[in-house]
CSV table of C-alpha atoms in Angstrom, one decimal:
chain,number,residue,atom,x,y,z
A,1,MET,CA,-104.6,6.7,15.7
A,2,GLU,CA,-102.2,4.2,14.2
A,3,PRO,CA,-102.4,0.7,15.7
A,4,ARG,CA,-99.3,-0.3,17.6
A,5,ASN,CA,-97.7,-3.7,17.6
A,6,ASN,CA,-99.4,-4.7,20.9
A,7,THR,CA,-102.5,-6.5,19.8
A,8,ARG,CA,-101.9,-9.4,22.1
A,9,ILE,CA,-102.0,-7.6,25.4
A,10,ALA,CA,-101.7,-9.8,28.5
A,11,GLU,CA,-104.6,-8.4,30.5
A,12,PHE,CA,-107.1,-5.7,31.3
A,13,LEU,CA,-107.6,-4.0,34.6
A,14,LEU,CA,-111.2,-4.0,36.0
A,15,LEU,CA,-111.3,-0.9,38.3
A,16,GLY,CA,-114.8,-1.7,39.5
A,17,PHE,CA,-116.9,0.6,41.7
A,18,SER,CA,-114.4,2.1,44.1
A,19,GLU,CA,-110.7,2.0,44.8
A,20,GLU,CA,-111.2,2.7,48.5
A,21,PRO,CA,-109.8,-0.3,50.5
A,22,GLU,CA,-112.3,0.0,53.4
A,23,LEU,CA,-115.2,-0.3,51.0
A,24,GLN,CA,-114.0,-3.6,49.4
A,25,PRO,CA,-115.4,-5.9,52.2
A,26,LEU,CA,-118.8,-4.2,52.0
A,27,ILE,CA,-118.9,-4.5,48.2
A,28,PHE,CA,-117.8,-8.2,48.5
A,29,GLU,CA,-120.5,-9.1,51.0
A,30,LEU,CA,-123.2,-7.2,49.2
A,31,PHE,CA,-122.6,-8.8,45.8
A,32,LEU,CA,-122.0,-12.2,47.2
A,33,SER,CA,-125.4,-12.0,48.9
A,34,MET,CA,-127.2,-10.8,45.8
A,35,TYR,CA,-125.4,-13.5,43.7
A,36,LEU,CA,-126.4,-16.3,46.1
A,37,ILE,CA,-130.0,-15.1,46.2
A,38,THR,CA,-130.1,-15.0,42.4
A,39,VAL,CA,-128.7,-18.5,41.9
A,40,PHE,CA,-130.8,-20.2,44.6
A,41,GLY,CA,-134.0,-18.3,43.7
A,42,ASN,CA,-133.8,-19.1,40.0
A,43,LEU,CA,-132.7,-22.7,40.8
A,44,LEU,CA,-135.8,-23.1,42.9
A,45,ILE,CA,-138.0,-21.9,40.0
A,46,ILE,CA,-136.3,-24.5,37.7
A,47,LEU,CA,-136.7,-27.4,40.2
A,48,ALA,CA,-140.3,-26.4,40.9
A,49,THR,CA,-141.3,-26.4,37.2
A,50,ILE,CA,-139.6,-29.8,36.7
A,51,SER,CA,-141.0,-31.5,39.7
A,52,ASP,CA,-144.6,-30.4,39.4
A,53,SER,CA,-146.5,-32.0,36.5
A,54,HIS,CA,-149.1,-29.1,36.7
A,55,LEU,CA,-146.3,-26.7,35.5
A,56,HIS,CA,-145.4,-28.7,32.4
A,57,THR,CA,-146.9,-26.0,30.2
A,58,PRO,CA,-145.4,-23.6,27.6
A,59,MET,CA,-145.5,-20.6,30.0
A,60,TYR,CA,-143.5,-22.4,32.7
A,61,PHE,CA,-141.2,-24.1,30.2
A,62,PHE,CA,-140.2,-20.6,29.0
A,63,LEU,CA,-139.9,-19.4,32.6
A,64,SER,CA,-137.5,-22.2,33.6
A,65,ASN,CA,-135.4,-21.3,30.6
A,66,LEU,CA,-135.4,-17.7,31.6
A,67,SER,CA,-134.3,-18.7,35.1
A,68,PHE,CA,-131.4,-20.7,33.7
A,69,VAL,CA,-130.4,-17.8,31.6
A,70,ASP,CA,-130.5,-15.4,34.6
A,71,ILE,CA,-128.2,-17.8,36.5
A,72,GLY,CA,-125.7,-17.7,33.6
A,73,PHE,CA,-126.1,-14.0,33.2
A,74,THR,CA,-125.0,-13.2,36.7
A,75,SER,CA,-122.4,-16.0,36.8
A,76,THR,CA,-120.6,-14.5,33.9
A,77,THR,CA,-119.7,-11.3,35.8
A,78,ILE,CA,-120.1,-11.5,39.6
A,79,PRO,CA,-117.8,-14.5,40.5
A,80,LYS,CA,-114.9,-12.9,38.7
A,81,MET,CA,-115.5,-9.6,40.5
A,82,LEU,CA,-115.7,-11.4,43.9
A,83,VAL,CA,-112.4,-13.3,43.2
A,84,ASN,CA,-110.7,-10.1,42.3
A,85,ILE,CA,-111.8,-8.4,45.5
A,86,GLN,CA,-110.8,-11.3,47.6
A,87,MET,CA,-107.4,-11.7,45.9
A,88,GLN,CA,-106.9,-7.9,45.8
A,89,ASN,CA,-106.2,-8.2,42.1
A,90,ARG,CA,-108.1,-6.3,39.5
A,91,ALA,CA,-106.6,-8.1,36.5
A,92,ILE,CA,-108.5,-10.2,33.9
A,93,THR,CA,-106.6,-11.9,31.1
A,94,TYR,CA,-107.2,-10.9,27.5
A,95,ALA,CA,-108.7,-14.3,26.7
A,96,GLY,CA,-110.8,-14.1,29.9
A,97,CYS,CA,-112.1,-10.7,28.9
A,98,ILE,CA,-113.1,-11.9,25.5
A,99,THR,CA,-114.8,-15.0,26.9
A,100,GLN,CA,-116.7,-12.9,29.5
A,101,MET,CA,-117.8,-10.5,26.8
A,102,TYR,CA,-119.0,-13.4,24.7
A,103,PHE,CA,-121.1,-15.0,27.4
A,104,PHE,CA,-122.4,-11.7,28.6
A,105,ILE,CA,-123.8,-10.8,25.2
A,106,LEU,CA,-125.1,-14.3,24.8
A,107,PHE,CA,-127.2,-14.2,27.9
A,108,VAL,CA,-128.4,-10.6,27.4
A,109,GLU,CA,-129.8,-11.6,24.0
A,110,LEU,CA,-131.3,-14.8,25.4
A,111,ASP,CA,-133.1,-12.7,28.0
A,112,ASN,CA,-134.3,-10.5,25.3
A,113,PHE,CA,-135.6,-13.3,23.0
A,114,LEU,CA,-137.1,-15.3,25.8
A,115,LEU,CA,-139.1,-12.3,27.1
A,116,THR,CA,-140.4,-11.8,23.5
A,117,VAL,CA,-141.4,-15.5,23.3
A,118,MET,CA,-143.1,-15.3,26.6
A,119,ALA,CA,-145.1,-12.3,25.4
A,120,TYR,CA,-146.2,-14.2,22.4
A,121,ASP,CA,-147.2,-17.1,24.6
A,122,ARG,CA,-149.4,-14.8,26.7
A,123,PHE,CA,-150.8,-13.3,23.5
A,124,VAL,CA,-151.9,-16.7,22.2
A,125,ALA,CA,-153.3,-17.7,25.6
A,126,ILE,CA,-155.5,-14.6,26.1
A,127,CYS,CA,-156.4,-13.7,22.5
A,128,HIS,CA,-156.8,-17.3,21.1
A,129,PRO,CA,-157.5,-19.5,24.2
A,130,LEU,CA,-159.4,-22.2,22.3
A,131,GLN,CA,-156.4,-22.7,19.9
A,132,TYR,CA,-153.7,-22.3,22.6
A,133,THR,CA,-152.8,-26.0,22.9
A,134,VAL,CA,-152.7,-26.4,19.2
A,135,ILE,CA,-150.6,-23.3,18.4
A,136,MET,CA,-148.2,-23.6,21.4
A,137,SER,CA,-147.3,-27.3,20.8
A,138,PRO,CA,-144.3,-28.8,22.4
A,139,TRP,CA,-142.3,-28.8,19.2
A,140,LEU,CA,-143.0,-25.1,18.6
A,141,CYS,CA,-141.9,-24.3,22.2
A,142,VAL,CA,-138.6,-26.2,21.7
A,143,LEU,CA,-138.1,-24.6,18.3
A,144,LEU,CA,-138.6,-21.0,19.7
A,145,VAL,CA,-136.0,-21.7,22.4
A,146,MET,CA,-133.5,-23.2,19.9
A,147,VAL,CA,-133.9,-20.3,17.5
A,148,SER,CA,-133.3,-17.9,20.5
A,149,TRP,CA,-130.1,-19.8,21.4
A,150,ILE,CA,-128.8,-19.9,17.8
A,151,LEU,CA,-129.4,-16.1,17.1
A,152,SER,CA,-127.9,-15.2,20.5
A,153,THR,CA,-124.8,-17.4,19.8
A,154,LEU,CA,-124.3,-15.9,16.4
A,155,HIS,CA,-124.7,-12.4,17.7
A,156,SER,CA,-122.2,-12.8,20.6
A,157,LEU,CA,-119.8,-14.6,18.3
A,158,LEU,CA,-119.9,-11.7,15.8
A,159,HIS,CA,-119.0,-9.1,18.4
A,160,SER,CA,-116.3,-11.3,19.9
A,161,LEU,CA,-114.6,-11.8,16.6
A,162,LEU,CA,-114.8,-8.1,15.8
A,163,VAL,CA,-113.1,-7.3,19.1
A,164,LEU,CA,-110.3,-9.8,18.4
A,165,ARG,CA,-109.2,-7.8,15.3
A,166,LEU,CA,-108.6,-4.7,17.4
A,167,SER,CA,-105.2,-3.5,18.7
A,168,PHE,CA,-105.0,-2.2,22.2
A,169,CYS,CA,-102.6,0.1,24.0
A,170,ALA,CA,-100.2,-1.3,26.6
A,171,HIS,CA,-101.9,0.1,29.7
A,172,VAL,CA,-105.6,-0.8,29.5
A,173,GLU,CA,-108.0,0.1,32.4
A,174,LEU,CA,-111.7,-0.6,32.3
A,175,HIS,CA,-113.8,1.6,34.6
A,176,HIS,CA,-116.3,-1.2,35.1
A,177,PHE,CA,-116.7,-4.5,37.1
A,178,PHE,CA,-116.8,-6.6,33.9
A,179,CYS,CA,-115.7,-6.5,30.3
A,180,GLU,CA,-118.5,-4.4,28.9
A,181,ILE,CA,-118.2,-4.3,25.1
A,182,ASN,CA,-118.5,-0.5,24.7
A,183,GLU,CA,-115.8,0.1,27.3
A,184,VAL,CA,-113.4,-2.4,25.7
A,185,ILE,CA,-113.9,-0.9,22.2
A,186,HIS,CA,-113.3,2.6,23.3
A,187,LEU,CA,-109.9,1.6,24.6
A,188,ALA,CA,-108.8,0.2,21.3
A,189,CYS,CA,-105.9,2.0,19.4
A,190,SER,CA,-107.1,0.8,16.0
A,191,ASP,CA,-110.1,1.8,13.9
A,192,THR,CA,-113.4,0.7,15.6
A,193,PHE,CA,-115.8,1.6,12.7
A,194,LEU,CA,-116.9,-1.9,12.0
A,195,ASN,CA,-117.5,-2.6,15.7
A,196,ASP,CA,-119.7,0.6,16.1
A,197,VAL,CA,-121.7,-0.3,13.0
A,198,ALA,CA,-122.2,-3.9,14.3
A,199,ILE,CA,-123.4,-2.6,17.7
A,200,TYR,CA,-125.9,-0.1,16.2
A,201,VAL,CA,-127.2,-2.6,13.6
A,202,ALA,CA,-127.6,-5.3,16.3
A,203,ALA,CA,-129.3,-2.8,18.6
A,204,VAL,CA,-131.9,-2.1,15.9
A,205,LEU,CA,-132.5,-5.7,14.7
A,206,LEU,CA,-132.1,-7.7,18.0
A,207,ALA,CA,-133.3,-5.2,20.6
A,208,VAL,CA,-135.9,-2.9,18.9
A,209,GLY,CA,-137.3,-5.8,16.9
A,210,PRO,CA,-138.2,-8.0,19.9
A,211,LEU,CA,-139.3,-5.0,21.9
A,212,SER,CA,-141.7,-4.1,19.2
A,213,GLY,CA,-143.0,-7.6,19.2
A,214,ILE,CA,-143.6,-7.4,23.0
A,215,PHE,CA,-145.5,-4.1,22.6
A,216,TYR,CA,-147.6,-5.5,19.8
A,217,SER,CA,-148.5,-8.6,21.8
A,218,TYR,CA,-149.5,-6.6,24.8
A,219,SER,CA,-151.5,-4.1,22.7
A,220,LYS,CA,-153.6,-7.0,21.5
A,221,ILE,CA,-153.7,-8.5,25.0
A,222,VAL,CA,-155.0,-5.2,26.4
A,223,SER,CA,-157.7,-4.9,23.7
A,224,SER,CA,-158.8,-8.5,24.4
A,225,ILE,CA,-158.9,-7.9,28.2
A,226,CYS,CA,-161.0,-4.7,27.7
A,227,ALA,CA,-163.5,-6.8,25.7
A,228,ILE,CA,-164.1,-9.1,28.6
A,229,SER,CA,-167.4,-8.2,30.3
A,230,SER,CA,-166.9,-9.4,33.9
A,231,ALA,CA,-164.4,-7.7,36.2
A,232,GLN,CA,-163.3,-11.1,37.6
A,233,GLY,CA,-162.5,-12.3,34.1
A,234,LYS,CA,-160.4,-9.1,33.4
A,235,TYR,CA,-158.5,-9.5,36.6
A,236,LYS,CA,-157.7,-13.2,35.9
A,237,ALA,CA,-156.6,-12.4,32.4
A,238,PHE,CA,-154.4,-9.6,33.5
A,239,SER,CA,-152.9,-11.5,36.4
A,240,THR,CA,-151.5,-14.2,34.0
A,241,CYS,CA,-149.3,-11.6,32.3
A,242,ALA,CA,-148.6,-9.1,35.1
A,243,SER,CA,-145.5,-10.8,36.3
A,244,HIS,CA,-144.0,-11.0,32.8
A,245,LEU,CA,-144.9,-7.4,32.1
A,246,SER,CA,-143.1,-6.3,35.4
A,247,VAL,CA,-139.9,-8.1,34.3
A,248,VAL,CA,-140.0,-6.5,30.9
A,249,PHE,CA,-140.3,-3.0,32.3
A,250,LEU,CA,-137.6,-3.8,34.9
A,251,LEU,CA,-135.1,-5.1,32.3
A,252,TYR,CA,-135.7,-2.7,29.5
A,253,GLY,CA,-136.2,0.3,31.7
A,254,THR,CA,-133.0,-0.1,33.7
A,255,SER,CA,-130.9,-1.0,30.6
A,256,LEU,CA,-132.2,1.9,28.6
A,257,ALA,CA,-131.7,4.3,31.5
A,258,VAL,CA,-128.1,3.1,31.9
A,259,TYR,CA,-127.1,3.5,28.2
A,260,LEU,CA,-129.1,6.7,27.5
A,261,GLY,CA,-127.9,8.2,30.8
A,262,SER,CA,-124.2,7.3,30.1
A,263,ASP,CA,-124.3,9.7,27.1
A,264,VAL,CA,-125.4,12.5,29.4
A,265,ILE,CA,-123.3,11.8,32.5
A,266,GLN,CA,-120.1,10.8,30.6
A,267,ASN,CA,-118.8,9.1,33.8
A,268,SER,CA,-117.7,5.5,33.4
A,269,ARG,CA,-117.8,4.7,37.1
A,270,SER,CA,-121.4,6.0,37.4
A,271,THR,CA,-122.4,3.9,34.4
A,272,ALA,CA,-120.9,0.8,36.0
A,273,THR,CA,-122.8,1.5,39.2
A,274,ALA,CA,-126.0,2.0,37.4
A,275,SER,CA,-125.5,-1.1,35.2
A,276,VAL,CA,-125.9,-3.2,38.4
A,277,MET,CA,-129.6,-2.7,38.1
A,278,TYR,CA,-130.0,-4.8,34.9
A,279,THR,CA,-127.0,-7.1,35.4
A,280,VAL,CA,-127.6,-8.1,39.1
A,281,VAL,CA,-130.8,-6.7,40.6
A,282,THR,CA,-133.1,-7.7,37.7
A,283,PRO,CA,-132.1,-11.4,37.7
A,284,MET,CA,-132.3,-11.4,41.5
A,285,LEU,CA,-135.8,-10.0,41.5
A,286,ASN,CA,-137.2,-12.3,38.8
A,287,PRO,CA,-137.9,-15.3,41.0
A,288,PHE,CA,-139.7,-13.1,43.6
A,289,ILE,CA,-141.8,-11.4,40.9
A,290,TYR,CA,-142.9,-14.7,39.3
A,291,SER,CA,-143.5,-16.5,42.6
A,292,LEU,CA,-145.2,-13.9,44.8
A,293,ARG,CA,-148.2,-13.4,42.5
A,294,ASN,CA,-148.3,-16.9,41.1
A,295,LYS,CA,-150.3,-19.5,43.1
A,296,ASP,CA,-149.1,-22.4,40.9
A,297,ILE,CA,-145.4,-21.5,41.5
A,298,LYS,CA,-146.0,-21.1,45.3
A,299,ARG,CA,-147.8,-24.4,45.5
A,300,ALA,CA,-145.0,-26.1,43.6
A,301,LEU,CA,-142.3,-24.5,45.8
A,302,ARG,CA,-144.1,-25.7,49.0
A,303,ARG,CA,-144.2,-29.2,47.6
A,304,LEU,CA,-140.6,-29.0,46.6
A,305,LEU,CA,-139.6,-27.8,50.1
A,306,GLY,CA,-141.8,-30.4,51.8
A,307,ARG,CA,-144.4,-27.9,53.1
A,308,ASP,CA,-147.4,-28.9,51.0
A,309,PRO,CA,-150.5,-27.6,53.0
A,310,THR,CA,-152.8,-29.9,51.0
A,311,LYS,CA,-151.4,-32.9,52.7
A,312,GLY,CA,-152.3,-31.6,56.2
A,313,SER,CA,-155.8,-30.6,54.9
A,314,VAL,CA,-156.4,-34.1,53.5
A,315,ALA,CA,-155.2,-35.7,56.8
A,316,LEU,CA,-157.4,-33.4,58.8
A,317,LEU,CA,-160.4,-34.1,56.6
A,318,LEU,CA,-159.9,-37.9,57.0
A,319,LYS,CA,-159.5,-37.6,60.7
A,320,ASN,CA,-162.8,-35.7,61.1
A,321,CYS,CA,-164.7,-38.0,58.7
A,322,PRO,CA,-167.2,-40.2,60.5
A,323,CYS,CA,-166.3,-43.2,58.5
A,324,TYR,CA,-162.7,-42.8,59.4
A,325,GLN,CA,-163.5,-42.6,63.1
A,326,ASP,CA,-165.9,-45.5,63.1
A,327,SER,CA,-163.5,-48.5,63.1
A,328,LYS,CA,-166.4,-50.9,63.1
A,329,ASP,CA,-167.9,-49.7,59.8
A,330,ARG,CA,-165.1,-48.5,57.5
A,331,ARG,CA,-167.1,-49.3,54.4
A,332,GLN,CA,-169.8,-46.8,55.1
A,333,LYS,CA,-169.9,-43.9,52.7
A,334,CYS,CA,-169.2,-40.4,54.0
């Protein structure tokens, strides 16, 4: 189809999940609740890791970065959707759509890279415990995060620039709640060959590559755990990476299900509904996954919220101590 002279369209229309007016308040309340839980949950993880000196380790450094990325991930899409529902306006400007697409791809790739880095961290901790502090030095941790940001920025910038060269028809409707790159490209009136090639090449290099690294790391971890003789040692080694493994399966499982299922269903609205799993639900569940099974995080959260049980235990111990009760002889040893 020949490109028309309408490259600079004014806006896109985000049709969202449903056009039924009676469902809009329910959708607004549901997504507002999930967004607030996501932001406050991940923010608590960040504050806990910063405030507790026991959590100043590579694993929790990467976890705090993942929490920050999850906040940015959901903040890229959900606030705009909530504003549109509240204002009863489905429009998003052309510049706003490109900007949203840029940050969405940025945070998706950051999630991808950080999960790979965290898998490598667990691999070193379990397979090379004596060399862990030497290998995972502070400068290497910072370098890995910086490289993740640089690669993700270049990737999202590439796709955004390729979309800017496309021409769009005058009436542009997206059957989604945000500017998803495949939806935007399919609405173009000009040739999208370069865009399709970039998406497939990036999927191989920046998705399959890190996923292969995660599988390799965990294959080595499993073989190392099986070599441990005691059952308690196996449980302790597995518990250190169980939370991360749960997040990996949740993110990659839901995202693959959405994009593989979209080729079968051929229904944009169903795809939009299914994509909520990896765009909203996964970032919301991450704080619960990492905190419910992690004693260090739970202890740091209790201290942060002023509910440290160790303070009460120490006070009770001192109160019951004979040398504390005996006011006449405080120098006597317990």
